[in-house]
Amino acid sequence: MPTSLGISVGTSGVGSALRVDTETGSTTEYRRLAADSDRSRELGDLVFDAVSLMCAHLADRPVVNVAYRTDEQAETVRLAAEREGRHVRLVPETAAMLAFLRTVGLRSEAGTVAIADLGATGTTVSVLDQSTGTVLRSARTEEVSGNALGTRIYERVLRSTSTMRTRRRIDSELLAARCQGAQEVLTTADVARIDIAEAGPDASVTLTRADLHELSADLADTAAAFTRRICTGSTPHPRTLALVGGAAGVPALADAIAGAFDGDTMRVAEPAS
């Protein structure tokens, strides 16, 4: 029963996907470990926390592939692998993305493809040669990110609690986590409820898809203009754009970028993974 484990390294944490091939087909299990806010554990250590978590029930060690964005991330993982006495295969993030996209329908053809990665701390748009996987152009902006939108949601919810009579001080970290959960819910639902336990068991703030759209409107405009500039400035122009990263699940951001791109847009089922 062949197995392989893919690890994606990011600023906000580590995503992992365990693929198991059987006679009846293959299954993939996704998990995510968030980075410690106090950075008590290094990114490389977090990678092997994920490896241990995903492989605890396996009889054999799987092949482990780690996708990295920067040389610094690669070195951090390499040093952690030496400490753990484990072998991992380090893969540039763009190469990993291209390989993944081909498993979900991207045609392998001549020309270029663009990938817009809307992550926790910024948005990166890369244009790759389809045949070789070579990155022809890549740029990053920190103006559009999941964290930027998350901060706006948190501040909106916190303002809504100002008229509540709370029994104790609101836990900011817990509220931020609940706001993050609401943001994820609103990628598919119209309404999300955020419990305010400090104000009583029934106290809550309701956030709607319309609220999310309002809070992300200017971020969407910025993301669209940034993506258009990178793609139109590349030769040849990419004919397909793929949206990945956690913030790609935000409808307003994804719709604005797709609308600004002159070509086909791919949206994947698990953009954060």
Coordinates of C-alpha atoms in Angstrom, one line a residue:
M1 CA 0.0 0.0 0.0
P2 CA 2.2 2.9 -1.3
T3 CA 1.9 6.2 0.7
S4 CA 3.3 9.6 0.2
L5 CA 3.2 12.7 2.4
G6 CA 3.3 16.2 1.0
I7 CA 4.1 19.1 3.4
S8 CA 3.5 22.8 2.4
V9 CA 5.5 25.3 4.4
G10 CA 4.0 28.8 4.9
T11 CA 4.4 31.7 7.3
S12 CA 1.2 30.9 9.1
G13 CA 1.9 27.2 9.6
V14 CA 2.3 23.9 7.8
G15 CA -0.2 22.1 5.7
S16 CA 0.0 18.4 5.0
A17 CA -1.6 15.9 2.6
L18 CA -1.2 12.1 3.1
R19 CA -2.0 10.1 0.0
V20 CA -2.6 6.4 0.3
D21 CA -2.9 4.2 -2.8
T22 CA -4.9 1.0 -2.5
E23 CA -6.3 -1.6 -5.0
T24 CA -9.6 0.2 -5.0
G25 CA -8.2 3.7 -5.5
S26 CA -6.5 6.4 -3.6
T27 CA -7.4 8.6 -0.7
T28 CA -6.0 11.9 0.6
E29 CA -6.1 13.1 4.2
Y30 CA -5.5 16.9 4.8
R31 CA -4.3 18.4 8.1
R32 CA -3.0 21.8 9.1
L33 CA -0.8 22.9 12.0
A34 CA -0.7 26.6 12.8
A35 CA 2.5 28.3 13.7
D36 CA 2.9 29.3 17.3
S37 CA 2.2 33.0 17.9
D38 CA 5.3 33.2 20.1
R39 CA 7.4 31.2 17.7
S40 CA 8.5 28.8 20.4
R41 CA 8.9 26.1 17.7
E42 CA 10.8 26.7 14.5
L43 CA 9.2 26.1 11.2
G44 CA 11.3 23.0 10.6
D45 CA 10.2 21.5 13.9
L46 CA 6.6 22.1 12.9
V47 CA 7.2 20.2 9.7
F48 CA 8.2 17.1 11.7
D49 CA 5.3 17.6 14.1
A50 CA 3.1 17.2 11.0
V51 CA 5.0 14.2 9.8
S52 CA 4.6 12.5 13.2
L53 CA 0.9 13.4 13.3
M54 CA 0.1 12.1 9.9
C55 CA 2.2 8.9 10.1
A56 CA 1.4 7.7 13.6
H57 CA -1.0 5.0 12.3
L58 CA 1.2 3.9 9.4
A59 CA 3.3 0.7 9.5
D60 CA 5.8 2.0 7.0
R61 CA 7.4 5.4 6.6
P62 CA 6.0 7.3 3.6
V63 CA 8.1 9.3 1.1
V64 CA 8.0 12.9 2.5
N65 CA 8.0 15.8 0.1
V66 CA 8.3 19.4 1.5
A67 CA 7.3 22.4 -0.7
Y68 CA 9.2 25.6 0.2
R69 CA 8.8 29.2 -0.9
T70 CA 12.2 30.7 0.1
D71 CA 15.8 29.4 0.4
E72 CA 15.5 30.3 4.1
Q73 CA 12.6 28.0 4.6
A74 CA 14.4 25.2 2.7
E75 CA 17.4 25.5 5.0
T76 CA 15.3 25.5 8.1
V77 CA 13.6 22.3 7.0
R78 CA 16.9 20.7 6.0
L79 CA 18.5 21.4 9.4
A80 CA 15.4 20.0 11.2
A81 CA 15.6 16.8 9.0
E82 CA 19.2 16.3 10.0
R83 CA 18.3 16.6 13.7
E84 CA 15.4 14.1 13.2
G85 CA 17.6 11.7 11.2
R86 CA 14.9 11.8 8.4
H87 CA 15.2 12.1 4.7
V88 CA 12.8 14.6 3.0
R89 CA 12.6 15.7 -0.6
L90 CA 12.6 19.5 -0.9
V91 CA 10.5 20.8 -3.8
P92 CA 10.1 24.5 -4.9
E93 CA 6.6 25.6 -4.1
T94 CA 5.8 26.5 -7.7
A95 CA 6.8 23.1 -9.0
A96 CA 4.6 21.5 -6.3
M97 CA 1.7 23.7 -7.3
L98 CA 2.1 22.8 -11.0
A99 CA 2.2 19.1 -10.3
F100 CA -0.9 19.4 -8.1
L101 CA -2.9 21.4 -10.7
R102 CA -2.2 18.7 -13.3
T103 CA -3.9 16.2 -11.1
V104 CA -7.1 18.3 -10.9
G105 CA -7.5 19.1 -14.6
L106 CA -4.8 21.5 -15.8
R107 CA -3.9 20.5 -19.4
S108 CA -0.2 20.0 -20.1
E109 CA 0.4 22.1 -23.2
A110 CA 2.8 24.6 -24.7
G111 CA 2.8 28.1 -23.4
T112 CA 2.5 29.5 -19.9
V113 CA 0.2 29.2 -16.9
A114 CA -0.3 31.7 -14.0
I115 CA -0.7 30.8 -10.4
A116 CA -2.2 33.3 -7.9
D117 CA -1.4 32.2 -4.4
L118 CA -3.5 34.1 -1.9
G119 CA -1.8 33.3 1.4
A120 CA -2.0 34.4 5.1
T121 CA 0.6 37.1 4.8
G122 CA 0.5 38.1 1.1
T123 CA -0.4 37.3 -2.5
T124 CA 2.1 35.9 -4.9
V125 CA 1.4 35.7 -8.7
S126 CA 3.8 33.6 -10.7
V127 CA 3.9 32.8 -14.4
L128 CA 5.4 29.4 -15.3
D129 CA 6.4 27.7 -18.5
Q130 CA 4.1 24.8 -18.9
S131 CA 6.7 22.5 -20.4
T132 CA 9.6 23.0 -18.0
G133 CA 8.0 24.4 -14.9
T134 CA 10.5 27.4 -15.1
V135 CA 9.2 30.5 -13.3
L136 CA 9.3 33.2 -15.9
R137 CA 7.9 36.0 -13.7
S138 CA 6.9 36.2 -10.1
A139 CA 5.9 39.1 -7.8
R140 CA 4.4 39.4 -4.3
T141 CA 2.3 42.0 -2.5
E142 CA 1.5 42.1 1.2
E143 CA -1.4 44.4 0.6
V144 CA -3.7 41.5 0.0
S145 CA -3.7 38.6 2.5
G146 CA -5.8 36.4 4.6
N147 CA -4.5 38.1 7.7
A148 CA -5.4 41.6 6.4
L149 CA -9.0 40.4 5.9
G150 CA -8.9 38.6 9.3
T151 CA -7.9 41.7 11.1
R152 CA -10.9 43.6 9.6
I153 CA -13.3 40.9 10.6
Y154 CA -11.9 40.8 14.1
E155 CA -12.2 44.6 14.5
R156 CA -15.8 44.5 13.1
V157 CA -16.8 41.8 15.6
L158 CA -15.0 43.5 18.5
R159 CA -16.9 46.7 17.8
S160 CA -20.1 44.7 17.9
T161 CA -19.3 43.5 21.4
S162 CA -18.8 47.1 22.8
T163 CA -22.5 47.3 23.9
M164 CA -22.5 43.8 25.5
R165 CA -22.3 43.4 29.2
T166 CA -19.4 40.9 29.6
R167 CA -18.8 38.9 32.8
R168 CA -15.0 39.0 32.1
R169 CA -12.6 40.5 29.7
I170 CA -12.9 39.2 26.1
D171 CA -10.0 36.8 25.3
S172 CA -8.5 38.4 22.1
E173 CA -6.8 35.2 20.9
L174 CA -9.9 33.1 21.3
L175 CA -12.0 35.8 19.6
A176 CA -9.5 36.0 16.7
A177 CA -9.7 32.2 16.3
R178 CA -13.5 32.3 16.2
C179 CA -13.4 35.1 13.6
Q180 CA -11.0 33.0 11.5
G181 CA -13.5 30.1 11.7
A182 CA -16.3 32.4 10.7
Q183 CA -14.3 33.6 7.7
E184 CA -13.9 30.0 6.6
V185 CA -17.5 29.2 7.1
L186 CA -18.5 32.2 4.9
T187 CA -16.6 30.9 1.9
T188 CA -19.6 28.5 1.4
A189 CA -22.3 29.7 3.8
D190 CA -24.4 32.9 3.9
V191 CA -24.2 33.4 7.7
A192 CA -21.7 32.6 10.4
R193 CA -22.3 33.0 14.2
I194 CA -19.4 34.0 16.5
D195 CA -20.0 33.1 20.1
I196 CA -19.0 35.6 22.7
A197 CA -18.8 33.3 25.8
E198 CA -17.6 36.2 28.0
A199 CA -21.0 37.8 27.7
G200 CA -23.0 34.6 28.4
P201 CA -23.9 31.3 26.8
D202 CA -26.3 32.8 24.2
A203 CA -24.3 35.9 23.3
S204 CA -23.1 36.0 19.8
V205 CA -22.3 38.2 16.8
T206 CA -23.6 37.3 13.4
L207 CA -21.5 37.9 10.3
T208 CA -22.9 37.5 6.8
R209 CA -21.5 36.9 3.3
A210 CA -22.5 40.5 2.5
D211 CA -20.4 41.7 5.4
L212 CA -17.4 39.6 4.1
H213 CA -17.9 41.1 0.7
E214 CA -17.9 44.6 2.1
L215 CA -14.8 44.1 4.2
S216 CA -12.8 42.6 1.3
A217 CA -14.0 44.9 -1.5
D218 CA -10.9 47.1 -1.7
L219 CA -8.6 44.1 -1.2
A220 CA -10.3 42.5 -4.1
D221 CA -9.7 45.5 -6.3
T222 CA -6.1 45.6 -5.4
A223 CA -5.6 41.8 -6.0
A224 CA -7.3 42.1 -9.4
A225 CA -5.1 45.0 -10.5
F226 CA -1.9 43.3 -9.2
T227 CA -2.7 40.0 -11.0
R228 CA -3.6 41.7 -14.2
R229 CA -0.4 43.7 -14.2
I230 CA 1.8 40.6 -13.7
C231 CA 0.0 38.5 -16.3
T232 CA -0.3 41.1 -19.0
G233 CA 3.4 42.0 -18.5
S234 CA 4.5 38.4 -19.3
T235 CA 5.3 37.0 -22.7
P236 CA 3.6 34.9 -23.8
H237 CA 0.5 35.8 -21.9
P238 CA -0.8 32.9 -19.7
R239 CA -4.0 31.4 -21.0
T240 CA -4.9 29.8 -17.7
L241 CA -4.9 31.2 -14.1
A242 CA -5.1 28.9 -11.1
L243 CA -6.2 30.3 -7.7
V244 CA -4.7 28.7 -4.6
G245 CA -4.0 29.6 -1.0
G246 CA -6.4 29.9 1.9
A247 CA -7.7 33.4 0.9
A248 CA -8.6 32.1 -2.5
G249 CA -11.7 30.7 -0.9
V250 CA -13.0 34.2 -0.2
P251 CA -15.6 34.8 -2.9
A252 CA -15.0 38.5 -3.5
L253 CA -11.2 38.0 -3.9
A254 CA -11.5 35.0 -6.2
D255 CA -14.3 36.6 -8.3
A256 CA -12.4 39.9 -8.8
I257 CA -9.2 38.2 -9.8
A258 CA -11.0 35.9 -12.2
G259 CA -12.9 38.8 -13.7
A260 CA -9.6 40.7 -14.3
F261 CA -7.9 37.8 -16.1
D262 CA -8.2 37.4 -19.8
G263 CA -8.4 33.6 -20.0
D264 CA -9.7 30.5 -18.1
T265 CA -9.6 30.4 -14.3
M266 CA -9.1 27.3 -12.3
R267 CA -10.6 27.1 -8.7
V268 CA -9.6 24.1 -6.7
A269 CA -11.6 22.3 -4.0
E270 CA -8.9 22.6 -1.3
P271 CA -7.2 26.0 -2.1
A272 CA -5.6 26.1 1.4
S273 CA -4.0 22.7 1.0

